[in-house]
Coordinates of C-alpha atoms and ligand atoms in Angstrom, one line a residue:
Chain A
M1471 CA -5.9 26.8 -24.1
L1472 CA -4.6 30.2 -23.0
K1473 CA -2.5 29.6 -19.8
E1474 CA -3.3 33.2 -18.7
L1475 CA -6.9 32.2 -18.2
W1476 CA -6.1 29.3 -15.8
N1477 CA -7.4 29.4 -12.4
D1478 CA -4.4 28.5 -10.2
A1479 CA -6.2 28.5 -6.9
A1480 CA -6.6 25.1 -5.2
G1481 CA -10.1 23.8 -5.8
G1482 CA -10.6 26.3 -8.7
F1483 CA -11.9 25.1 -12.0
H1484 CA -9.1 23.9 -14.3
P1485 CA -9.5 24.3 -18.1
A1486 CA -8.0 20.8 -18.5
S1487 CA -11.1 19.5 -16.9
A1488 CA -13.5 21.0 -19.4
P1489 CA -14.4 17.6 -21.1
D1490 CA -15.3 16.2 -17.7
F1491 CA -18.4 18.4 -17.7
L1492 CA -19.8 17.6 -21.1
P1493 CA -23.6 17.2 -21.1
E1494 CA -24.7 13.6 -21.3
S1495 CA -26.1 13.9 -24.8
A1496 CA -22.9 15.5 -26.2
L1497 CA -20.8 12.9 -24.4
K1498 CA -22.8 10.0 -26.0
E1499 CA -22.5 11.6 -29.4
V1500 CA -18.7 11.8 -29.0
Q1501 CA -18.6 8.2 -27.7
L1502 CA -20.6 6.8 -30.6
R1503 CA -18.6 8.7 -33.3
R1504 CA -15.3 7.5 -31.7
L1505 CA -16.5 4.0 -31.2
R1506 CA -17.4 3.6 -34.9
A1507 CA -14.1 5.0 -36.0
V1508 CA -12.0 2.8 -33.7
V1509 CA -13.9 -0.4 -34.7
Q1510 CA -13.3 0.5 -38.3
R1511 CA -9.6 1.1 -37.6
A1512 CA -9.1 -2.1 -35.7
Y1513 CA -11.0 -4.0 -38.5
D1514 CA -8.8 -2.6 -41.2
N1515 CA -5.5 -3.0 -39.5
V1516 CA -5.6 -5.8 -36.9
A1517 CA -5.9 -9.3 -38.4
L1518 CA -7.1 -11.0 -35.2
F1519 CA -10.0 -8.5 -34.8
Q1520 CA -11.0 -8.7 -38.4
E1521 CA -11.0 -12.5 -38.3
R1522 CA -13.2 -12.5 -35.1
L1523 CA -15.7 -10.2 -36.6
R1524 CA -15.9 -12.2 -39.7
E1525 CA -16.5 -15.4 -37.7
R1526 CA -19.5 -13.7 -36.3
G1527 CA -20.7 -12.4 -39.7
L1528 CA -20.2 -8.8 -38.6
T1529 CA -18.7 -5.7 -40.1
P1530 CA -18.0 -2.4 -38.5
A1531 CA -21.3 -1.2 -40.0
A1532 CA -23.1 -3.3 -37.4
I1533 CA -22.4 -0.5 -34.8
E1534 CA -25.4 1.8 -35.1
S1535 CA -25.7 2.7 -31.4
L1536 CA -23.6 2.5 -28.3
A1537 CA -25.6 -0.5 -27.1
D1538 CA -24.4 -2.4 -30.2
I1539 CA -21.0 -2.7 -28.6
R1540 CA -22.3 -5.9 -26.9
H1541 CA -22.1 -7.8 -30.2
L1542 CA -18.4 -7.2 -30.5
P1543 CA -16.0 -10.0 -29.3
F1544 CA -13.9 -9.5 -26.1
T1545 CA -10.2 -9.0 -26.1
V1546 CA -8.3 -10.8 -23.3
K1547 CA -4.8 -10.6 -21.9
A1548 CA -3.9 -13.9 -23.6
D1549 CA -4.5 -12.2 -27.0
L1550 CA -1.6 -9.8 -26.2
R1551 CA 0.6 -12.7 -25.3
D1552 CA -0.4 -14.8 -28.3
T1553 CA 0.4 -12.0 -30.7
Y1554 CA 3.6 -11.0 -28.8
P1555 CA 5.3 -8.6 -29.5
F1556 CA 3.5 -6.4 -32.1
G1557 CA 0.6 -8.5 -33.4
L1558 CA -2.2 -6.1 -32.2
F1559 CA -0.7 -2.9 -33.6
A1560 CA -2.9 -0.9 -35.9
S1561 CA -0.2 1.5 -36.9
P1562 CA 3.0 1.0 -38.9
M1563 CA 6.2 1.3 -36.8
S1564 CA 6.9 4.6 -38.6
E1565 CA 4.0 6.1 -36.7
V1566 CA 4.7 4.6 -33.4
V1567 CA 6.7 6.9 -31.1
R1568 CA 6.7 4.9 -27.9
L1569 CA 6.7 1.3 -26.6
H1570 CA 6.0 0.2 -23.1
A1571 CA 5.9 -3.4 -21.7
S1572 CA 4.4 -4.8 -18.6
S1573 CA 5.9 -7.8 -16.9
G1574 CA 3.3 -10.5 -16.9
T1575 CA 3.5 -12.5 -13.7
T1576 CA 3.8 -15.6 -15.8
G1577 CA 5.5 -16.0 -19.2
K1578 CA 6.1 -13.3 -21.8
P1579 CA 5.5 -9.6 -21.1
I1580 CA 2.9 -7.7 -23.0
V1581 CA 3.9 -4.8 -25.3
V1582 CA 1.9 -1.7 -25.8
A1583 CA 2.4 1.1 -28.5
Y1584 CA 1.6 4.8 -28.8
T1585 CA 1.5 7.1 -31.7
R1586 CA 2.1 10.8 -31.2
E1587 CA -1.6 11.4 -31.0
D1588 CA -1.9 8.6 -28.4
I1589 CA 0.8 10.3 -26.3
E1590 CA -1.3 13.5 -26.5
V1591 CA -4.4 11.8 -25.4
W1592 CA -2.5 10.2 -22.6
S1593 CA -1.1 13.5 -21.4
E1594 CA -4.6 15.0 -21.6
V1595 CA -6.3 12.3 -19.5
M1596 CA -3.5 12.3 -17.0
A1597 CA -3.7 16.1 -16.7
R1598 CA -7.5 15.7 -16.2
T1599 CA -6.7 13.0 -13.6
L1600 CA -4.4 15.3 -11.7
A1601 CA -6.8 18.3 -11.9
C1602 CA -9.5 15.9 -10.6
C1603 CA -7.1 15.2 -7.6
S1604 CA -7.1 19.0 -6.9
L1605 CA -3.6 19.7 -8.3
H1606 CA -2.9 22.9 -10.2
R1607 CA -0.1 25.0 -11.6
G1608 CA 2.4 25.9 -8.9
D1609 CA 2.2 22.5 -7.3
I1610 CA 5.6 20.8 -6.8
V1611 CA 5.0 17.2 -7.7
Q1612 CA 7.3 14.3 -6.7
N1613 CA 6.7 11.5 -9.1
A1614 CA 7.7 8.2 -7.4
F1615 CA 6.1 5.9 -9.9
G1616 CA 8.8 3.9 -11.6
Y1617 CA 10.1 5.4 -14.9
G1618 CA 10.9 2.9 -17.5
L1619 CA 8.9 0.1 -19.2
F1620 CA 6.2 0.5 -16.6
T1621 CA 3.6 3.1 -17.8
G1622 CA 3.2 4.7 -14.4
G1623 CA 6.2 7.0 -14.3
L1624 CA 6.1 8.6 -17.8
G1625 CA 2.3 8.7 -17.9
A1626 CA 2.1 10.7 -14.7
H1627 CA 5.1 12.8 -15.7
Y1628 CA 3.5 14.0 -19.0
G1629 CA 0.2 14.6 -17.3
A1630 CA 1.8 16.7 -14.6
E1631 CA 3.7 18.8 -17.1
A1632 CA 0.6 19.2 -19.2
L1633 CA -1.1 20.5 -16.1
G1634 CA 1.7 23.0 -15.6
A1635 CA 2.9 21.6 -12.3
T1636 CA 6.6 21.4 -11.4
V1637 CA 7.6 17.7 -11.8
I1638 CA 10.4 16.0 -9.9
P1639 CA 11.1 12.8 -11.8
I1640 CA 12.6 10.9 -8.9
S1641 CA 11.1 7.5 -9.9
G1642 CA 10.8 4.7 -7.2
G1643 CA 13.2 3.6 -4.6
N1644 CA 15.9 5.3 -2.4
T1645 CA 13.4 6.1 0.3
D1646 CA 15.7 8.3 2.4
R1647 CA 16.4 10.5 -0.6
Q1648 CA 12.7 10.7 -1.4
I1649 CA 12.1 12.0 2.2
M1650 CA 14.9 14.5 1.9
V1651 CA 13.5 15.9 -1.4
I1652 CA 9.9 16.1 0.0
R1653 CA 11.3 18.2 2.9
D1654 CA 13.9 20.3 1.1
F1655 CA 12.0 21.1 -2.1
G1656 CA 8.7 21.8 -0.4
V1657 CA 6.9 19.1 -2.3
S1658 CA 3.1 19.6 -2.3
A1659 CA 2.0 16.4 -4.1
L1660 CA 3.4 12.9 -4.4
F1661 CA 2.6 10.0 -6.7
S1662 CA 3.4 6.4 -5.9
T1663 CA 1.9 3.0 -5.2
P1664 CA 0.0 3.1 -1.9
S1665 CA 2.2 0.3 -0.4
Y1666 CA 5.4 2.3 -1.3
F1667 CA 3.9 5.4 0.4
T1668 CA 3.1 3.4 3.5
H1669 CA 6.7 2.4 3.6
L1670 CA 7.8 6.0 3.1
V1671 CA 5.6 7.2 5.9
E1672 CA 7.1 4.6 8.2
R1673 CA 10.7 5.5 7.3
A1674 CA 10.0 9.2 7.8
S1675 CA 8.8 8.5 11.3
E1676 CA 12.0 6.4 12.0
L1677 CA 14.1 9.4 10.8
G1678 CA 12.1 11.7 13.1
I1679 CA 10.5 13.6 10.3
D1680 CA 6.9 14.6 10.7
L1681 CA 5.3 14.7 7.3
R1682 CA 2.3 16.5 8.7
E1683 CA 4.4 19.6 9.3
L1684 CA 5.6 19.8 5.7
P1685 CA 3.7 21.4 2.7
L1686 CA 2.8 18.0 1.3
R1687 CA -1.0 18.0 0.9
V1688 CA -2.0 15.5 -1.8
G1689 CA -1.1 11.9 -2.5
V1690 CA -2.0 10.3 -5.8
F1691 CA -2.0 6.6 -5.5
G1692 CA -2.5 3.8 -8.0
A1693 CA -1.3 0.6 -9.7
E1694 CA -2.7 -1.7 -7.0
P1695 CA -5.8 -2.1 -4.9
W1696 CA -5.8 -0.4 -1.5
S1697 CA -8.5 -0.3 1.2
D1698 CA -10.3 2.7 2.7
G1699 CA -8.7 1.8 6.0
M1700 CA -5.3 2.1 4.4
R1701 CA -6.4 5.5 3.1
S1702 CA -7.3 6.8 6.6
H1703 CA -4.0 5.6 7.9
I1704 CA -2.0 7.3 5.2
E1705 CA -4.0 10.5 5.4
A1706 CA -3.7 10.8 9.2
A1707 CA 0.0 9.8 9.3
A1708 CA 1.1 12.2 6.5
G1709 CA -1.5 15.0 6.8
I1710 CA -2.6 14.6 3.2
S1711 CA -5.6 14.0 1.1
A1712 CA -5.2 10.7 -0.7
F1713 CA -6.6 10.1 -4.1
D1714 CA -7.1 6.8 -5.9
I1715 CA -6.4 6.6 -9.6
Y1716 CA -6.9 3.7 -12.0
G1717 CA -5.4 2.6 -15.3
L1718 CA -3.7 -0.3 -17.0
S1719 CA -1.1 -0.5 -19.7
E1720 CA -3.3 -2.5 -22.1
I1721 CA -5.7 0.5 -22.2
I1722 CA -3.2 3.4 -21.9
G1723 CA -1.5 3.3 -18.5
P1724 CA -2.6 5.6 -15.6
G1725 CA -5.3 8.0 -16.7
V1726 CA -8.3 5.8 -17.2
A1727 CA -10.2 6.9 -14.1
S1728 CA -9.7 9.1 -11.1
E1729 CA -11.2 10.0 -7.8
C1730 CA -12.4 13.6 -7.3
P1731 CA -12.5 15.6 -4.1
E1732 CA -15.8 13.8 -3.2
H1733 CA -13.7 10.6 -2.7
H1734 CA -16.7 8.5 -3.7
G1735 CA -15.8 6.3 -6.7
L1736 CA -13.6 7.1 -9.7
H1737 CA -14.7 9.1 -12.7
V1738 CA -13.9 7.2 -15.9
F1739 CA -12.7 9.4 -18.7
E1740 CA -15.3 7.9 -20.8
D1741 CA -14.9 10.2 -23.8
H1742 CA -11.8 8.1 -24.4
F1743 CA -12.4 4.8 -22.5
Y1744 CA -15.8 3.3 -22.7
P1745 CA -16.7 1.3 -19.7
E1746 CA -19.0 -1.8 -19.4
I1747 CA -19.7 -4.1 -16.5
I1748 CA -20.2 -7.8 -17.4
D1749 CA -21.0 -10.9 -15.6
P1750 CA -17.6 -12.6 -15.6
E1751 CA -19.1 -16.1 -15.9
T1752 CA -21.5 -15.5 -18.8
G1753 CA -20.0 -12.4 -20.4
E1754 CA -23.4 -10.7 -20.5
P1755 CA -23.5 -6.9 -19.8
L1756 CA -24.9 -5.9 -16.4
P1757 CA -26.9 -2.7 -15.7
D1758 CA -25.3 0.3 -13.9
G1759 CA -25.1 -0.3 -10.2
E1760 CA -24.4 -4.1 -10.4
E1761 CA -21.1 -5.5 -9.6
G1762 CA -19.1 -7.4 -12.2
E1763 CA -16.0 -7.4 -14.3
L1764 CA -14.9 -4.1 -15.8
V1765 CA -14.6 -4.2 -19.6
L1766 CA -13.0 -1.2 -21.4
T1767 CA -12.9 0.0 -25.0
T1768 CA -10.3 2.6 -26.1
L1769 CA -12.4 5.0 -28.2
S1770 CA -9.5 7.1 -29.5
K1771 CA -6.4 4.9 -29.4
R1772 CA -4.5 4.6 -32.7
A1773 CA -1.5 2.5 -32.3
M1774 CA -3.2 -0.2 -30.3
P1775 CA -7.0 -0.1 -30.1
M1776 CA -8.5 -2.4 -27.5
I1777 CA -12.0 -3.4 -28.1
R1778 CA -13.9 -4.7 -25.1
Y1779 CA -10.8 -5.5 -23.1
R1780 CA -11.5 -7.7 -20.1
T1781 CA -9.7 -6.0 -17.2
R1782 CA -10.3 -8.8 -14.6
D1783 CA -11.1 -6.0 -12.2
I1784 CA -14.3 -6.3 -10.2
T1785 CA -16.3 -3.1 -9.7
A1786 CA -19.7 -1.5 -10.4
I1787 CA -20.7 1.7 -12.2
I1788 CA -22.2 4.2 -9.8
P1789 CA -25.2 5.6 -11.6
E1790 CA -25.9 8.8 -9.5
R1791 CA -24.5 12.1 -10.5
C1792 CA -21.4 13.1 -8.5
G1793 CA -21.4 16.1 -6.2
C1794 CA -18.4 17.6 -8.0
G1795 CA -20.5 18.2 -11.0
R1796 CA -18.6 16.0 -13.5
S1797 CA -20.9 14.2 -15.9
L1798 CA -18.5 11.3 -16.3
R1799 CA -19.8 8.1 -14.7
R1800 CA -17.9 6.7 -11.8
I1801 CA -16.8 3.2 -10.9
Q1802 CA -16.4 1.9 -7.4
R1803 CA -12.9 1.7 -6.0
I1804 CA -11.4 -1.6 -7.1
G1805 CA -10.9 -3.8 -4.1
R1806 CA -10.2 -7.0 -5.9
R1807 CA -9.3 -8.6 -9.2
S1808 CA -10.7 -11.9 -10.3
D1809 CA -7.0 -12.9 -10.8
D1810 CA -6.3 -12.3 -7.1
M1811 CA -8.7 -14.9 -5.9
I1812 CA -7.1 -17.7 -3.9
I1813 CA -9.0 -21.0 -3.7
I1814 CA -8.0 -22.9 -0.6
R1815 CA -9.7 -26.0 0.6
G1816 CA -12.6 -25.1 -1.7
V1817 CA -13.1 -21.6 -0.2
N1818 CA -12.7 -18.5 -2.3
I1819 CA -10.5 -15.9 -0.6
F1820 CA -9.3 -12.4 -1.6
P1821 CA -6.3 -10.8 0.0
S1822 CA -8.5 -7.8 0.7
Q1823 CA -10.5 -9.9 3.1
V1824 CA -7.3 -10.6 5.1
E1825 CA -6.6 -6.9 5.0
A1826 CA -10.0 -6.1 6.4
A1827 CA -9.4 -8.5 9.3
L1828 CA -6.1 -6.9 10.1
L1829 CA -7.5 -3.4 10.0
A1830 CA -10.4 -4.3 12.2
V1831 CA -8.0 -5.5 14.9
E1832 CA -5.1 -3.2 14.7
G1833 CA -6.8 0.0 13.4
T1834 CA -3.9 0.4 11.0
L1835 CA -2.7 -1.9 8.2
P1836 CA 0.5 -3.7 9.1
H1837 CA 2.7 -5.1 6.3
Y1838 CA 1.6 -8.7 5.7
R1839 CA 1.8 -11.4 3.2
I1840 CA 0.0 -14.7 2.5
I1841 CA 2.0 -17.9 2.0
L1842 CA 0.3 -20.8 0.3
S1843 CA 1.8 -24.2 0.6
R1844 CA 0.9 -27.8 0.4
E1845 CA 1.5 -30.3 3.1
Q1846 CA 0.7 -33.9 2.5
G1847 CA -1.6 -33.0 -0.3
L1848 CA -3.5 -30.4 1.8
D1849 CA -3.5 -26.7 0.9
Q1850 CA -2.2 -24.5 3.8
M1851 CA -2.5 -20.8 4.1
T1852 CA -0.4 -18.8 6.5
V1853 CA -0.6 -15.1 7.0
E1854 CA 2.6 -13.4 8.1
V1855 CA 2.0 -10.1 9.9
E1856 CA 4.7 -7.7 10.9
V1857 CA 4.6 -6.3 14.5
T1858 CA 4.0 -2.6 14.2
P1859 CA 5.1 0.1 16.7
E1860 CA 1.4 0.5 17.7
V1861 CA 1.1 -3.1 18.9
L1862 CA 4.6 -3.8 20.1
S1863 CA 4.6 -4.3 23.9
D1864 CA 7.2 -5.3 26.5
Q1865 CA 4.8 -7.9 27.6
V1866 CA 4.4 -11.3 26.0
R1867 CA 0.8 -11.6 27.1
V1868 CA -0.2 -8.4 25.3
I1869 CA 1.3 -9.6 22.0
E1870 CA -0.2 -13.1 22.3
D1871 CA -3.7 -11.5 23.0
M1872 CA -3.4 -9.4 19.9
R1873 CA -2.3 -12.4 17.9
E1874 CA -5.3 -14.3 19.0
R1875 CA -7.7 -11.4 18.1
I1876 CA -6.2 -11.3 14.6
A1877 CA -6.6 -15.1 14.2
Q1878 CA -10.2 -14.9 15.3
A1879 CA -11.0 -11.9 13.0
I1880 CA -9.5 -13.7 10.0
E1881 CA -11.5 -16.9 10.8
R1882 CA -14.7 -14.8 11.2
I1883 CA -14.2 -13.1 7.8
L1884 CA -12.9 -16.1 5.8
G1885 CA -14.8 -18.8 7.5
I1886 CA -11.8 -21.0 7.8
R1887 CA -8.9 -21.2 10.3
V1888 CA -5.6 -20.3 8.7
G1889 CA -2.0 -20.2 10.1
L1890 CA -0.8 -16.9 11.5
R1891 CA 2.8 -15.9 12.2
L1892 CA 4.0 -12.7 13.8
V1893 CA 7.2 -11.5 12.2
E1894 CA 9.7 -8.8 12.9
P1895 CA 9.2 -5.3 11.7
H1896 CA 10.7 -4.8 8.2
S1897 CA 11.2 -8.5 7.6
I1898 CA 8.7 -8.6 4.7
E1899 CA 10.3 -7.2 1.6
R1900 CA 9.1 -3.7 0.6
S1901 CA 8.2 -3.2 -3.0
Q1902 CA 9.1 -0.1 -5.0
G1903 CA 6.1 -0.7 -7.1
K1904 CA 3.2 -3.1 -6.7
A1905 CA 3.2 -5.0 -3.5
K1906 CA 3.4 -8.8 -3.8
R1907 CA 1.0 -10.0 -1.1
V1908 CA 0.6 -13.6 -2.1
I1909 CA 3.4 -16.1 -2.3
D1910 CA 2.2 -19.4 -3.8
Q1911 CA 4.5 -22.3 -3.0
R1912 CA 2.1 -25.0 -4.1
G1913 CA 4.0 -25.6 -7.3
D1914 CA 1.2 -26.1 -9.8
Chain B
M820 CA 13.0 7.9 39.5
K821 CA 12.1 5.6 36.8
L822 CA 14.3 4.0 34.2
T823 CA 13.5 3.7 30.5
Q824 CA 13.5 0.1 29.3
L825 CA 13.8 -0.7 25.5
S826 CA 11.8 -3.7 24.2
L827 CA 12.3 -5.3 20.8
F828 CA 10.3 -8.0 19.0
L829 CA 12.4 -11.0 17.9
E830 CA 11.4 -14.0 15.8
N831 CA 12.8 -17.2 17.3
R832 CA 15.7 -17.6 14.9
P833 CA 19.3 -18.3 15.7
G834 CA 21.5 -15.2 15.9
R835 CA 18.7 -12.6 16.2
L836 CA 19.7 -11.7 19.7
I837 CA 23.2 -10.6 18.7
E838 CA 22.2 -8.0 16.1
P839 CA 20.8 -5.2 18.4
T840 CA 23.5 -5.6 21.0
R841 CA 26.2 -5.4 18.3
L842 CA 24.6 -2.3 16.9
L843 CA 24.6 -0.6 20.3
A844 CA 28.2 -1.7 21.0
A845 CA 29.3 -0.2 17.7
E846 CA 27.8 3.2 18.9
G847 CA 29.5 2.9 22.3
I848 CA 26.3 2.5 24.1
N849 CA 26.7 0.4 27.3
V850 CA 24.1 -2.4 27.7
M851 CA 23.7 -2.9 31.5
T852 CA 21.4 -5.8 31.3
L853 CA 19.2 -7.7 28.9
C854 CA 16.4 -10.2 29.4
L855 CA 14.6 -12.3 26.9
A856 CA 11.0 -13.3 27.4
D857 CA 10.1 -15.9 24.8
T858 CA 7.4 -18.2 23.6
A859 CA 7.7 -21.0 21.1
E860 CA 7.2 -18.5 18.3
F861 CA 8.7 -15.2 19.3
G862 CA 10.6 -13.4 21.9
I863 CA 10.7 -9.9 23.5
L864 CA 14.1 -8.6 24.2
R865 CA 14.2 -6.1 27.1
L866 CA 17.2 -3.9 27.5
I867 CA 18.5 -1.5 30.1
V868 CA 21.1 0.8 28.6
Q869 CA 23.1 3.8 29.6
D870 CA 21.5 6.2 27.1
P871 CA 18.0 4.9 26.2
K872 CA 17.1 7.8 24.0
R873 CA 20.1 7.5 21.7
A874 CA 19.9 3.7 21.8
A875 CA 16.3 3.9 20.5
E876 CA 17.4 6.3 17.7
V877 CA 20.2 3.9 16.7
L878 CA 17.9 0.9 16.6
N879 CA 15.1 2.8 14.8
G880 CA 17.6 4.0 12.3
A881 CA 18.6 0.4 11.6
G882 CA 15.0 -0.5 11.0
W883 CA 14.1 -2.0 14.4
T884 CA 10.9 -1.1 16.1
V885 CA 11.4 -0.2 19.7
N886 CA 8.9 0.0 22.6
L887 CA 9.8 2.2 25.5
T888 CA 8.5 1.4 28.9
E889 CA 9.1 2.9 32.3
V890 CA 10.4 0.5 34.9
V891 CA 11.4 0.7 38.5
A892 CA 14.9 -0.4 39.6
V893 CA 15.8 -1.1 43.2
E894 CA 19.2 -1.6 44.6
V895 CA 19.5 -4.5 47.1
P896 CA 22.4 -6.3 48.8
D897 CA 23.3 -9.3 46.7
Q898 CA 22.5 -11.9 49.4
P899 CA 19.7 -14.2 50.4
G900 CA 16.5 -12.4 51.4
G901 CA 17.1 -9.3 49.3
L902 CA 14.4 -10.0 46.8
A903 CA 11.9 -11.3 49.4
A904 CA 12.2 -8.0 51.4
V905 CA 11.3 -5.9 48.3
L906 CA 8.5 -8.2 47.2
G907 CA 7.1 -7.9 50.7
V908 CA 6.8 -4.1 50.3
F909 CA 4.7 -4.6 47.1
E910 CA 2.5 -7.2 48.7
Q911 CA 1.7 -4.9 51.6
A912 CA 0.9 -2.0 49.2
G913 CA -1.3 -4.3 47.1
L914 CA 0.7 -3.8 43.9
N915 CA 0.9 -6.3 41.1
V916 CA 4.3 -7.0 39.6
E917 CA 4.0 -7.7 35.9
Y918 CA 7.5 -9.1 35.7
V919 CA 10.9 -8.8 37.3
Y920 CA 14.5 -9.5 36.4
A921 CA 17.7 -8.9 38.2
F922 CA 21.3 -8.1 37.4
T923 CA 24.4 -7.6 39.5
L924 CA 27.1 -5.1 39.2
R925 CA 30.7 -6.3 38.8
R926 CA 32.3 -3.8 41.1
D927 CA 30.5 -4.6 44.4
D928 CA 28.1 -7.0 46.0
R929 CA 24.9 -5.2 45.1
A930 CA 22.1 -6.5 42.9
I931 CA 19.7 -4.4 40.9
L932 CA 16.1 -5.6 40.6
V933 CA 14.1 -4.3 37.7
F934 CA 10.3 -4.3 38.1
R935 CA 7.5 -3.6 35.7
F936 CA 4.2 -2.2 37.2
Q937 CA 1.0 -0.8 35.8
E938 CA 1.4 1.9 38.4
P939 CA 5.2 2.6 38.8
D940 CA 4.7 5.8 40.8
Q941 CA 2.8 4.0 43.6
A942 CA 5.6 1.4 43.7
I943 CA 8.2 4.0 44.0
A944 CA 6.4 5.7 46.9
A945 CA 6.0 2.4 48.7
L946 CA 9.7 1.6 48.2
Q947 CA 10.9 4.9 49.4
A948 CA 8.6 4.8 52.5
S949 CA 10.2 1.5 53.4
G950 CA 13.7 2.8 53.1
H951 CA 14.7 1.1 49.8
Q952 CA 17.1 2.7 47.4
V953 CA 15.3 3.4 44.1
L954 CA 17.6 4.0 41.1
D955 CA 17.3 6.8 38.7
A956 CA 19.4 7.1 35.5
E957 CA 22.0 9.2 37.2
R958 CA 22.6 6.8 40.1
L959 CA 22.8 3.9 37.6
D960 CA 25.4 5.7 35.6
A961 CA 27.4 6.4 38.7
L962 CA 27.3 2.7 39.7
V963 CA 28.4 1.5 36.3
G964 CA 30.7 4.3 35.3
Ligands
ZN2614 ZN1 -16.8 13.8 -8.8

């Protein structure tokens, strides 16, 4: 692409986005061609996949249409652990140019691999992600995603460079320095986890720096679920437009799906990642519009093809065309993962429900965490909530009233009464990456 | 005529009270009085200091969240009946006291009463009309200095 032809104006069409506007028929054609190739590649090179197809009496030739994908077996996270470290690779190490690993919350990490072509695709989808988030050449981008084994830092870095933006590879942590760089370098866009940015906003205000007065105009946030209320809070406090992006290491890292300026769902870069929604209980595909578990197939991955990977993320495909004109289908923002579900005294609870209760009472989202414990054989859940500047009062009665309103809101939403403890500001550990909201001390 | 009071939220844990006072001492900020209102779960530490703006900056910088409230301070002789006379003024003016605490100055026999009102300006007017000495930051500095 000739860089001279790029439209550098904010909101202008960016050539990197061209594939986002493929007509539906052309898109389906690309998807089918790539699906057949990737199934063949996995069959030829990945023993586990070949074995599973044989058990079902299938060969890659069984894929005649996109709908035939439903006959293929799922891949789950445990498959990556069971074949640790390199068992699902479809390329010899001589063609692998990069390894990343994600820390599993339990047991072994999972390892993912990239060929040179994979890195190019990754850069492309991340550049498309950032163009979708209204970034362009000339933007000064502070990349506070962690660099290292985590895919966030390098993935966003390559994408921003491919877009032609100026990248500051600051990585996570050292919040005071981050704030100094935002101010002194005239940063216009920042990438981080939403929880880390909340922390950064809070710290800037303590230092007497008003982010709204700085050139910072866009925040690109991912790697963990965050609510619309948290978005409003971040946008108002920092004077930015906040975009949600989605990705996971098993598929490629960030760059699987992105919000556009409409802020209504995330466009899946489905020419590279084919989305399906299934019923998590039965595994049956669900029609567009119905909520279920997101399953992704990497259509062009070479080093590590993932066929029908179960993400554990709960969402729905939005069938309507988007106002931005992209033909790519959208998924709803992911508010919960089936892995995040807490079962306490027989009631299913998601941390996002606690978040909703806190937002409803306070108007902004305070730092909080959920402690699960067991006392005399009974499960107990306690929500610890930090006292924010907005609710801090010099009067005991005012704080006790607020505490009672939170307790009632949680009970109303969850249907059970849980413990609630107000804690000092900054007493809950801030994460540099994904926030750890649930501490399970039940010991099984 | 009002003083700025700093309030901090504290969990009920041993040693929490010391930290903010130590921080202020290290910065040479004089704490004139402090008062802790507590429940079984948490406490609110209220402070009257010599330079509230700088004190708030120091505490904020160290990660504390600080609430600033305007309070009314009255100087009374440190002897029986001092408090009752002042409370009488508010009763007559129909003003509700949210809370009150007192401290004495080392150098002489005067006590300072600190009041929290919803309507501090009305309270100040009532006090002045009845001839009481309402303290502003300057006068407090002079008394302590
Ligand atoms: Zn759109």
